[in-house]
mmCIF file of C-alpha atoms in Angstrom:
data_model
loop_
_atom_site.group_PDB
_atom_site.id
_atom_site.type_symbol
_atom_site.label_atom_id
_atom_site.label_comp_id
_atom_site.label_asym_id
_atom_site.label_seq_id
_atom_site.Cartn_x
_atom_site.Cartn_y
_atom_site.Cartn_z
ATOM 1 C CA UNK B 1 95.794 104.666 126.312
ATOM 2 C CA UNK B 2 92.511 105.385 124.574
ATOM 3 C CA UNK B 3 94.448 107.119 121.568
ATOM 4 C CA UNK B 4 96.891 104.200 120.606
ATOM 5 C CA UNK B 5 93.915 101.720 121.033
ATOM 6 C CA UNK B 6 91.769 103.959 117.910
ATOM 7 C CA UNK B 7 94.789 104.305 115.977
ATOM 8 C CA UNK B 8 95.082 102.477 112.423
ATOM 9 C CA UNK B 9 98.430 100.300 112.212
ATOM 10 C CA UNK B 10 99.974 102.555 109.847
ATOM 11 C CA UNK B 11 99.986 105.692 111.842
ATOM 12 C CA UNK B 12 101.376 103.883 115.209
ATOM 13 C CA UNK B 13 104.817 104.034 114.506
ATOM 14 C CA UNK B 14 105.189 107.540 113.246
ATOM 15 C CA UNK B 15 103.190 108.856 116.036
ATOM 16 C CA UNK B 16 105.394 106.798 118.756
ATOM 17 C CA UNK B 17 108.504 108.290 116.940
ATOM 18 C CA UNK B 18 107.287 112.161 117.267
ATOM 19 C CA UNK B 19 107.719 111.522 121.063
ATOM 20 C CA UNK B 20 110.957 108.995 121.148
ATOM 21 C CA UNK B 21 113.315 110.725 118.288
ATOM 22 C CA UNK B 22 113.727 113.614 120.207
ATOM 23 C CA UNK B 23 115.331 111.493 123.073
ATOM 24 C CA UNK B 24 117.810 109.745 121.148
ATOM 25 C CA UNK B 25 120.729 110.394 119.129
ATOM 26 C CA UNK B 26 120.158 110.621 115.482
ATOM 27 C CA UNK B 27 122.850 107.891 114.739
ATOM 28 C CA UNK B 28 121.297 105.531 116.935
ATOM 29 C CA UNK B 29 118.157 105.430 115.262
ATOM 30 C CA UNK B 30 116.920 103.105 112.646
ATOM 31 C CA UNK B 31 113.674 102.146 111.086
ATOM 32 C CA UNK B 32 111.677 100.754 108.211
ATOM 33 C CA UNK B 33 108.503 102.793 108.412
ATOM 34 C CA UNK B 34 106.088 99.703 107.409
ATOM 35 C CA UNK B 35 108.058 97.161 109.243
ATOM 36 C CA UNK B 36 110.029 98.412 112.464
ATOM 37 C CA UNK B 37 111.569 101.227 114.138
ATOM 38 C CA UNK B 38 114.709 100.689 116.525
ATOM 39 C CA UNK B 39 116.274 103.194 119.029
ATOM 40 C CA UNK B 40 119.591 102.216 120.741
ATOM 41 C CA UNK B 41 120.936 103.274 124.064
ATOM 42 C CA UNK B 42 123.583 102.358 126.336
ATOM 43 C CA UNK B 43 121.052 100.228 128.636
ATOM 44 C CA UNK B 44 121.248 96.338 128.425
ATOM 45 C CA UNK B 45 117.836 96.060 128.404
ATOM 46 C CA UNK B 46 115.746 96.023 125.103
ATOM 47 C CA UNK B 47 112.002 96.658 125.169
ATOM 48 C CA UNK B 48 109.925 95.545 122.673
ATOM 49 C CA UNK B 49 106.181 95.299 121.063
ATOM 50 C CA UNK B 50 104.099 95.138 117.928
ATOM 51 C CA UNK B 51 102.133 97.625 116.628
ATOM 52 C CA UNK B 52 99.675 95.576 114.537
ATOM 53 C CA UNK B 53 96.078 94.091 115.768
ATOM 54 C CA UNK B 54 94.061 91.417 114.447
ATOM 55 C CA UNK B 55 91.688 93.750 113.428
ATOM 56 C CA UNK B 56 92.381 97.419 112.285
ATOM 57 C CA UNK B 57 89.563 99.090 112.658
ATOM 58 C CA UNK B 58 87.866 102.643 114.544
ATOM 59 C CA UNK B 59 87.010 101.469 118.038
ATOM 60 C CA UNK B 60 84.203 102.626 120.105
ATOM 61 C CA UNK B 61 85.559 101.989 123.871
ATOM 62 C CA UNK B 62 83.812 101.608 126.983
ATOM 63 C CA UNK B 63 85.694 102.534 130.061
ATOM 64 C CA UNK B 64 84.921 101.184 133.734
ATOM 65 C CA UNK B 65 86.882 102.046 136.135
ATOM 66 C CA UNK B 66 90.531 100.707 135.602
ATOM 67 C CA UNK B 67 88.851 98.338 132.650
ATOM 68 C CA UNK B 68 88.533 98.888 128.908
ATOM 69 C CA UNK B 69 86.516 97.284 126.463
ATOM 70 C CA UNK B 70 85.324 98.026 122.748
ATOM 71 C CA UNK B 71 81.741 98.386 122.164
ATOM 72 C CA UNK B 72 81.770 96.215 119.252
ATOM 73 C CA UNK B 73 84.856 93.990 117.983
ATOM 74 C CA UNK B 74 88.169 93.327 118.909
ATOM 75 C CA UNK B 75 89.838 95.678 121.430
ATOM 76 C CA UNK B 76 93.351 95.620 120.183
ATOM 77 C CA UNK B 77 95.147 95.517 123.387
ATOM 78 C CA UNK B 78 97.134 92.865 122.000
ATOM 79 C CA UNK B 79 99.590 94.551 121.398
ATOM 80 C CA UNK B 80 98.670 98.562 121.971
ATOM 81 C CA UNK B 81 99.157 98.030 125.632
ATOM 82 C CA UNK B 82 102.749 96.695 124.976
ATOM 83 C CA UNK B 83 103.347 100.170 123.082
ATOM 84 C CA UNK B 84 101.718 102.314 125.784
ATOM 85 C CA UNK B 85 103.845 100.994 128.648
ATOM 86 C CA UNK B 86 106.981 101.264 125.996
ATOM 87 C CA UNK B 87 106.011 105.387 126.132
ATOM 88 C CA UNK B 88 105.431 105.335 129.542
ATOM 89 C CA UNK B 89 108.602 103.624 130.651
ATOM 90 C CA UNK B 90 110.838 105.874 128.377
ATOM 91 C CA UNK B 91 108.980 108.957 129.803
ATOM 92 C CA UNK B 92 109.777 108.014 133.334
ATOM 93 C CA UNK B 93 113.359 107.234 132.611
ATOM 94 C CA UNK B 94 113.893 110.994 132.129
ATOM 95 C CA UNK B 95 114.681 110.874 135.638
ATOM 96 C CA UNK B 96 117.366 108.205 135.946
ATOM 97 C CA UNK B 97 119.363 109.600 132.939
ATOM 98 C CA UNK B 98 119.143 106.207 130.895
ATOM 99 C CA UNK B 99 116.519 105.056 128.328
ATOM 100 C CA UNK B 100 115.919 101.467 126.990
ATOM 101 C CA UNK B 101 116.841 100.294 123.698
ATOM 102 C CA UNK B 102 113.437 100.242 122.112
ATOM 103 C CA UNK B 103 112.272 98.064 119.342
ATOM 104 C CA UNK B 104 108.560 98.392 117.939
ATOM 105 C CA UNK B 105 107.685 96.227 115.179
ATOM 106 C CA UNK B 106 104.911 95.227 112.590
ATOM 107 C CA UNK B 107 103.173 92.508 111.395
ATOM 108 C CA UNK B 108 103.256 90.402 114.402
ATOM 109 C CA UNK B 109 99.901 88.842 114.361
ATOM 110 C CA UNK B 110 101.083 87.485 110.295
ATOM 111 C CA UNK B 111 103.999 85.613 111.063
ATOM 112 C CA UNK B 112 106.464 88.696 112.199
ATOM 113 C CA UNK B 113 107.390 90.028 108.895
ATOM 114 C CA UNK B 114 108.390 93.528 110.654
ATOM 115 C CA UNK B 115 110.750 91.469 113.239
ATOM 116 C CA UNK B 116 112.015 89.598 110.275
ATOM 117 C CA UNK B 117 112.805 92.440 108.263
ATOM 118 C CA UNK B 118 114.594 94.111 111.382
ATOM 119 C CA UNK B 119 116.815 90.813 111.924
ATOM 120 C CA UNK B 120 117.862 91.413 108.147
ATOM 121 C CA UNK B 121 118.737 95.218 108.428
ATOM 122 C CA UNK B 122 120.425 95.237 112.062
ATOM 123 C CA UNK B 123 123.736 93.642 112.744
ATOM 124 C CA UNK B 124 124.598 91.477 115.822
ATOM 125 C CA UNK B 125 127.511 94.210 116.491
ATOM 126 C CA UNK B 126 125.079 96.923 117.083
ATOM 127 C CA UNK B 127 123.217 94.802 119.895
ATOM 128 C CA UNK B 128 126.444 93.606 121.476
ATOM 129 C CA UNK B 129 125.812 95.652 124.541
ATOM 130 C CA UNK B 130 121.918 94.097 125.044
ATOM 131 C CA UNK B 131 121.771 91.513 127.649
ATOM 132 C CA UNK B 132 117.726 91.537 127.656
ATOM 133 C CA UNK B 133 115.151 91.575 125.519
ATOM 134 C CA UNK B 134 111.631 91.976 127.352
ATOM 135 C CA UNK B 135 108.782 91.998 125.260
ATOM 136 C CA UNK B 136 105.439 93.539 126.391
ATOM 137 C CA UNK B 137 102.873 91.482 124.638
ATOM 138 C CA UNK B 138 101.457 88.631 127.178
ATOM 139 C CA UNK B 139 97.849 88.298 128.110
ATOM 140 C CA UNK B 140 96.798 88.160 131.913
ATOM 141 C CA UNK B 141 99.185 89.995 134.920
ATOM 142 C CA UNK B 142 102.881 89.272 136.542
ATOM 143 C CA UNK B 143 103.533 86.313 134.290
ATOM 144 C CA UNK B 144 106.997 86.340 131.781
ATOM 145 C CA UNK B 145 106.984 83.355 129.212
ATOM 146 C CA UNK B 146 109.717 82.533 126.829
ATOM 147 C CA UNK B 147 109.589 80.818 123.472
ATOM 148 C CA UNK B 148 113.342 80.086 123.177
ATOM 149 C CA UNK B 149 116.060 77.895 125.133
ATOM 150 C CA UNK B 150 116.490 80.342 128.070
ATOM 151 C CA UNK B 151 118.945 80.363 130.816
ATOM 152 C CA UNK B 152 118.186 80.032 134.348
ATOM 153 C CA UNK B 153 120.052 82.794 135.539
ATOM 154 C CA UNK B 154 117.341 84.758 133.485
ATOM 155 C CA UNK B 155 114.455 82.818 134.824
ATOM 156 C CA UNK B 156 115.788 83.711 138.178
ATOM 157 C CA UNK B 157 116.198 87.076 137.778
ATOM 158 C CA UNK B 158 112.676 87.429 136.085
ATOM 159 C CA UNK B 159 111.400 86.315 139.561
ATOM 160 C CA UNK B 160 113.367 88.691 141.543
ATOM 161 C CA UNK B 161 110.705 91.547 140.467
ATOM 162 C CA UNK B 162 107.774 89.489 141.066
ATOM 163 C CA UNK B 163 107.117 87.971 137.468
ATOM 164 C CA UNK B 164 105.745 84.213 137.527
ATOM 165 C CA UNK B 165 107.087 81.836 134.778
ATOM 166 C CA UNK B 166 104.245 80.517 132.592
ATOM 167 C CA UNK B 167 103.619 79.143 128.793
ATOM 168 C CA UNK B 168 103.022 80.853 125.893
ATOM 169 C CA UNK B 169 102.851 80.521 122.066
ATOM 170 C CA UNK B 170 104.416 83.139 120.110
ATOM 171 C CA UNK B 171 105.245 86.495 119.881
ATOM 172 C CA UNK B 172 107.991 87.803 117.525
ATOM 173 C CA UNK B 173 110.618 88.061 120.129
ATOM 174 C CA UNK B 174 111.166 84.422 119.059
ATOM 175 C CA UNK B 175 112.511 85.587 115.874
ATOM 176 C CA UNK B 176 114.909 87.877 117.747
ATOM 177 C CA UNK B 177 115.975 85.669 119.848
ATOM 178 C CA UNK B 178 116.623 82.904 117.355
ATOM 179 C CA UNK B 179 118.725 85.476 115.104
ATOM 180 C CA UNK B 180 121.106 87.504 117.696
ATOM 181 C CA UNK B 181 121.393 84.808 120.441
ATOM 182 C CA UNK B 182 119.836 87.073 123.017
ATOM 183 C CA UNK B 183 117.934 85.703 126.086
ATOM 184 C CA UNK B 184 114.076 87.071 125.512
ATOM 185 C CA UNK B 185 111.324 86.840 127.624
ATOM 186 C CA UNK B 186 107.420 87.936 127.397
ATOM 187 C CA UNK B 187 105.857 89.873 130.099
ATOM 188 C CA UNK B 188 102.120 90.452 130.735
ATOM 189 C CA UNK B 189 100.574 93.661 130.255
ATOM 190 C CA UNK B 190 97.090 93.484 131.221
ATOM 191 C CA UNK B 191 95.000 92.293 128.480
ATOM 192 C CA UNK B 192 92.587 89.375 128.633
ATOM 193 C CA UNK B 193 90.473 87.320 125.868
ATOM 194 C CA UNK B 194 92.897 88.394 123.088
ATOM 195 C CA UNK B 195 91.757 88.068 119.380
ATOM 196 C CA UNK B 196 87.788 87.921 120.589
ATOM 197 C CA UNK B 197 85.500 90.399 121.164
ATOM 198 C CA UNK B 198 85.906 89.880 124.646
ATOM 199 C CA UNK B 199 88.992 91.238 124.492
ATOM 200 C CA UNK B 200 89.462 93.850 127.305
ATOM 201 C CA UNK B 201 92.771 95.634 129.223
ATOM 202 C CA UNK B 202 93.155 96.051 132.968
ATOM 203 C CA UNK B 203 95.076 99.159 133.319
ATOM 204 C CA UNK B 204 96.089 98.542 137.308
ATOM 205 C CA UNK B 205 97.369 95.116 135.873
ATOM 206 C CA UNK B 206 99.420 97.346 133.322
ATOM 207 C CA UNK B 207 100.466 99.875 135.579
ATOM 208 C CA UNK B 208 101.865 97.046 137.713
ATOM 209 C CA UNK B 209 104.046 95.680 134.796
ATOM 210 C CA UNK B 210 105.221 99.131 134.320
ATOM 211 C CA UNK B 211 106.552 99.902 137.794
ATOM 212 C CA UNK B 212 107.834 96.247 137.727
ATOM 213 C CA UNK B 213 109.901 97.329 134.525
ATOM 214 C CA UNK B 214 110.937 100.501 135.786
ATOM 215 C CA UNK B 215 112.544 98.556 138.708
ATOM 216 C CA UNK B 216 114.520 95.932 136.103
ATOM 217 C CA UNK B 217 115.421 99.818 134.341
ATOM 218 C CA UNK B 218 117.069 100.610 137.975
ATOM 219 C CA UNK B 219 118.699 97.029 138.272
ATOM 220 C CA UNK B 220 119.417 96.066 135.098
ATOM 221 C CA UNK B 221 121.147 92.058 134.339
ATOM 222 C CA UNK B 222 124.371 92.668 134.044
ATOM 223 C CA UNK B 223 125.624 89.226 132.219
ATOM 224 C CA UNK B 224 124.334 88.209 128.542
ATOM 225 C CA UNK B 225 124.118 84.532 129.593
ATOM 226 C CA UNK B 226 124.252 82.070 126.725
ATOM 227 C CA UNK B 227 121.358 80.949 124.646
ATOM 228 C CA UNK B 228 121.321 78.822 121.366
ATOM 229 C CA UNK B 229 118.175 80.904 120.503
ATOM 230 C CA UNK B 230 116.496 77.349 119.380
ATOM 231 C CA UNK B 231 112.977 78.147 119.727
ATOM 232 C CA UNK B 232 110.822 75.601 121.631
ATOM 233 C CA UNK B 233 108.345 76.016 118.486
ATOM 234 C CA UNK B 234 107.587 77.613 115.275
ATOM 235 C CA UNK B 235 104.710 79.162 113.349
ATOM 236 C CA UNK B 236 104.734 77.555 109.978
ATOM 237 C CA UNK B 237 102.741 79.802 107.665
ATOM 238 C CA UNK B 238 103.929 78.213 104.515
ATOM 239 C CA UNK B 239 101.851 74.865 104.090
ATOM 240 C CA UNK B 240 98.854 74.801 101.985
ATOM 241 C CA UNK B 241 96.519 74.213 104.919
ATOM 242 C CA UNK B 242 98.172 76.837 106.805
ATOM 243 C CA UNK B 243 98.756 74.863 110.100
ATOM 244 C CA UNK B 244 100.797 76.121 112.793
ATOM 245 C CA UNK B 245 103.536 73.691 113.876
ATOM 246 C CA UNK B 246 103.742 74.200 117.661
ATOM 247 C CA UNK B 247 106.549 71.445 118.338
ATOM 248 C CA UNK B 248 106.588 68.054 119.238
ATOM 249 C CA UNK B 249 103.824 68.160 121.673
ATOM 250 C CA UNK B 250 101.243 69.054 119.750
ATOM 251 C CA UNK B 251 99.412 66.860 117.401
ATOM 252 C CA UNK B 252 96.866 68.241 114.903
ATOM 253 C CA UNK B 253 93.754 66.396 115.370
ATOM 254 C CA UNK B 254 92.766 65.985 111.349
ATOM 255 C CA UNK B 255 89.224 64.686 111.806
ATOM 256 C CA UNK B 256 88.122 67.505 114.455
ATOM 257 C CA UNK B 257 90.569 70.286 112.832
ATOM 258 C CA UNK B 258 92.077 71.383 116.434
ATOM 259 C CA UNK B 259 95.392 71.240 117.835
ATOM 260 C CA UNK B 260 95.683 68.354 120.296
ATOM 261 C CA UNK B 261 98.043 69.003 123.322
ATOM 262 C CA UNK B 262 99.617 65.342 123.552
ATOM 263 C CA UNK B 263 101.342 66.510 127.024
ATOM 264 C CA UNK B 264 97.857 67.390 128.575
ATOM 265 C CA UNK B 265 96.182 64.055 127.850
ATOM 266 C CA UNK B 266 94.043 63.354 131.052
ATOM 267 C CA UNK B 267 94.487 66.979 132.145
ATOM 268 C CA UNK B 268 91.993 69.327 133.159
ATOM 269 C CA UNK B 269 89.943 71.489 131.022
ATOM 270 C CA UNK B 270 91.103 75.229 131.577
ATOM 271 C CA UNK B 271 87.515 76.663 130.617
ATOM 272 C CA UNK B 272 85.234 74.229 132.730
ATOM 273 C CA UNK B 273 87.527 72.489 134.932
ATOM 274 C CA UNK B 274 86.438 69.450 134.087
ATOM 275 C CA UNK B 275 88.974 66.483 134.129
ATOM 276 C CA UNK B 276 89.333 65.314 130.126
ATOM 277 C CA UNK B 277 90.675 62.564 128.191
ATOM 278 C CA UNK B 278 92.451 65.019 126.349
ATOM 279 C CA UNK B 279 92.383 68.539 125.729
ATOM 280 C CA UNK B 280 92.946 70.983 122.608
ATOM 281 C CA UNK B 281 94.867 74.284 122.498
ATOM 282 C CA UNK B 282 92.734 77.250 121.455
ATOM 283 C CA UNK B 283 95.342 79.828 120.238
ATOM 284 C CA UNK B 284 92.762 82.967 120.781
ATOM 285 C CA UNK B 285 92.102 82.515 124.502
ATOM 286 C CA UNK B 286 95.737 80.629 124.700
ATOM 287 C CA UNK B 287 94.216 77.926 126.783
ATOM 288 C CA UNK B 288 93.791 74.291 126.977
ATOM 289 C CA UNK B 289 90.427 73.315 126.717
ATOM 290 C CA UNK B 290 88.131 70.176 126.223
ATOM 291 C CA UNK B 291 86.015 69.315 122.983
ATOM 292 C CA UNK B 292 82.758 70.720 124.165
ATOM 293 C CA UNK B 293 84.370 74.026 125.579
ATOM 294 C CA UNK B 294 86.455 74.339 122.274
ATOM 295 C CA UNK B 295 83.285 73.744 120.078
ATOM 296 C CA UNK B 296 81.228 76.456 122.019
ATOM 297 C CA UNK B 297 83.792 79.158 122.135
ATOM 298 C CA UNK B 298 84.577 78.689 118.567
ATOM 299 C CA UNK B 299 80.691 79.057 117.822
ATOM 300 C CA UNK B 300 80.541 81.701 120.208
ATOM 301 C CA UNK B 301 83.530 83.473 118.187
ATOM 302 C CA UNK B 302 82.062 82.825 115.013
ATOM 303 C CA UNK B 303 78.560 84.212 115.639
ATOM 304 C CA UNK B 304 80.230 87.367 117.303
ATOM 305 C CA UNK B 305 81.939 87.822 113.614
ATOM 306 C CA UNK B 306 85.237 87.281 115.425
ATOM 307 C CA UNK B 307 86.549 84.053 113.250
#
């Protein structure tokens, strides 16, 4: 894990290919070295993660038991933790005789260019055997989220393995699901406070996810349940202000320059716990917080150099 956290982004795909390529048939490998690498197997499960981080810098790590932090800056466990988990699962799958389909993408943090390149190069018929895409790019522990229309059968299936549904904002598996109409979920891999100087990785939580995904590999979903692939919301990087479009539940507060979540007006702040008239969505921490907490967190991150 330490080696993955300290690798520059442009070295991650080549490094992963050194260990993965020997396990898959040469005709089942496709790659665009700056954007993605894809390994196809006979499994109905596709595991996906992204190699880029919000900052590409040499990392001096601090380790306290099962917890890993960066001494001064952003750790980058989003999403090196997902990469690590996939490599461990593939290694463990040697014992069961079938490997997962694996897709590693680049540029997720800047709009999903790597996944978009993949969807343009790979034909749907090459993925016809895949019943479920599982992205490993979620904060916390024991959760799964979806960004597209998801069949109820897939919800039930994920819960059988101990995952609890929550809400997320974006990962590039949304682009995958929209293009190929393959149900897609994103599961927790043990990092917290991503995109901030407080980011940390809990290895015990990551190991829990690895164990659950190994159970999924042993009991894979047998049907590709129908999905429209329609996103719940989409990121819009094309407008002049660079504002993200989160969907109809979110309204951009022009005066305060924050996302107001209209569905949570009158709810509780997830930071201080106080009941408030309206909440804002903080993308970095992926939490719904009040005005005071938003200003405090924003100011703290500015002083720490993370914004």
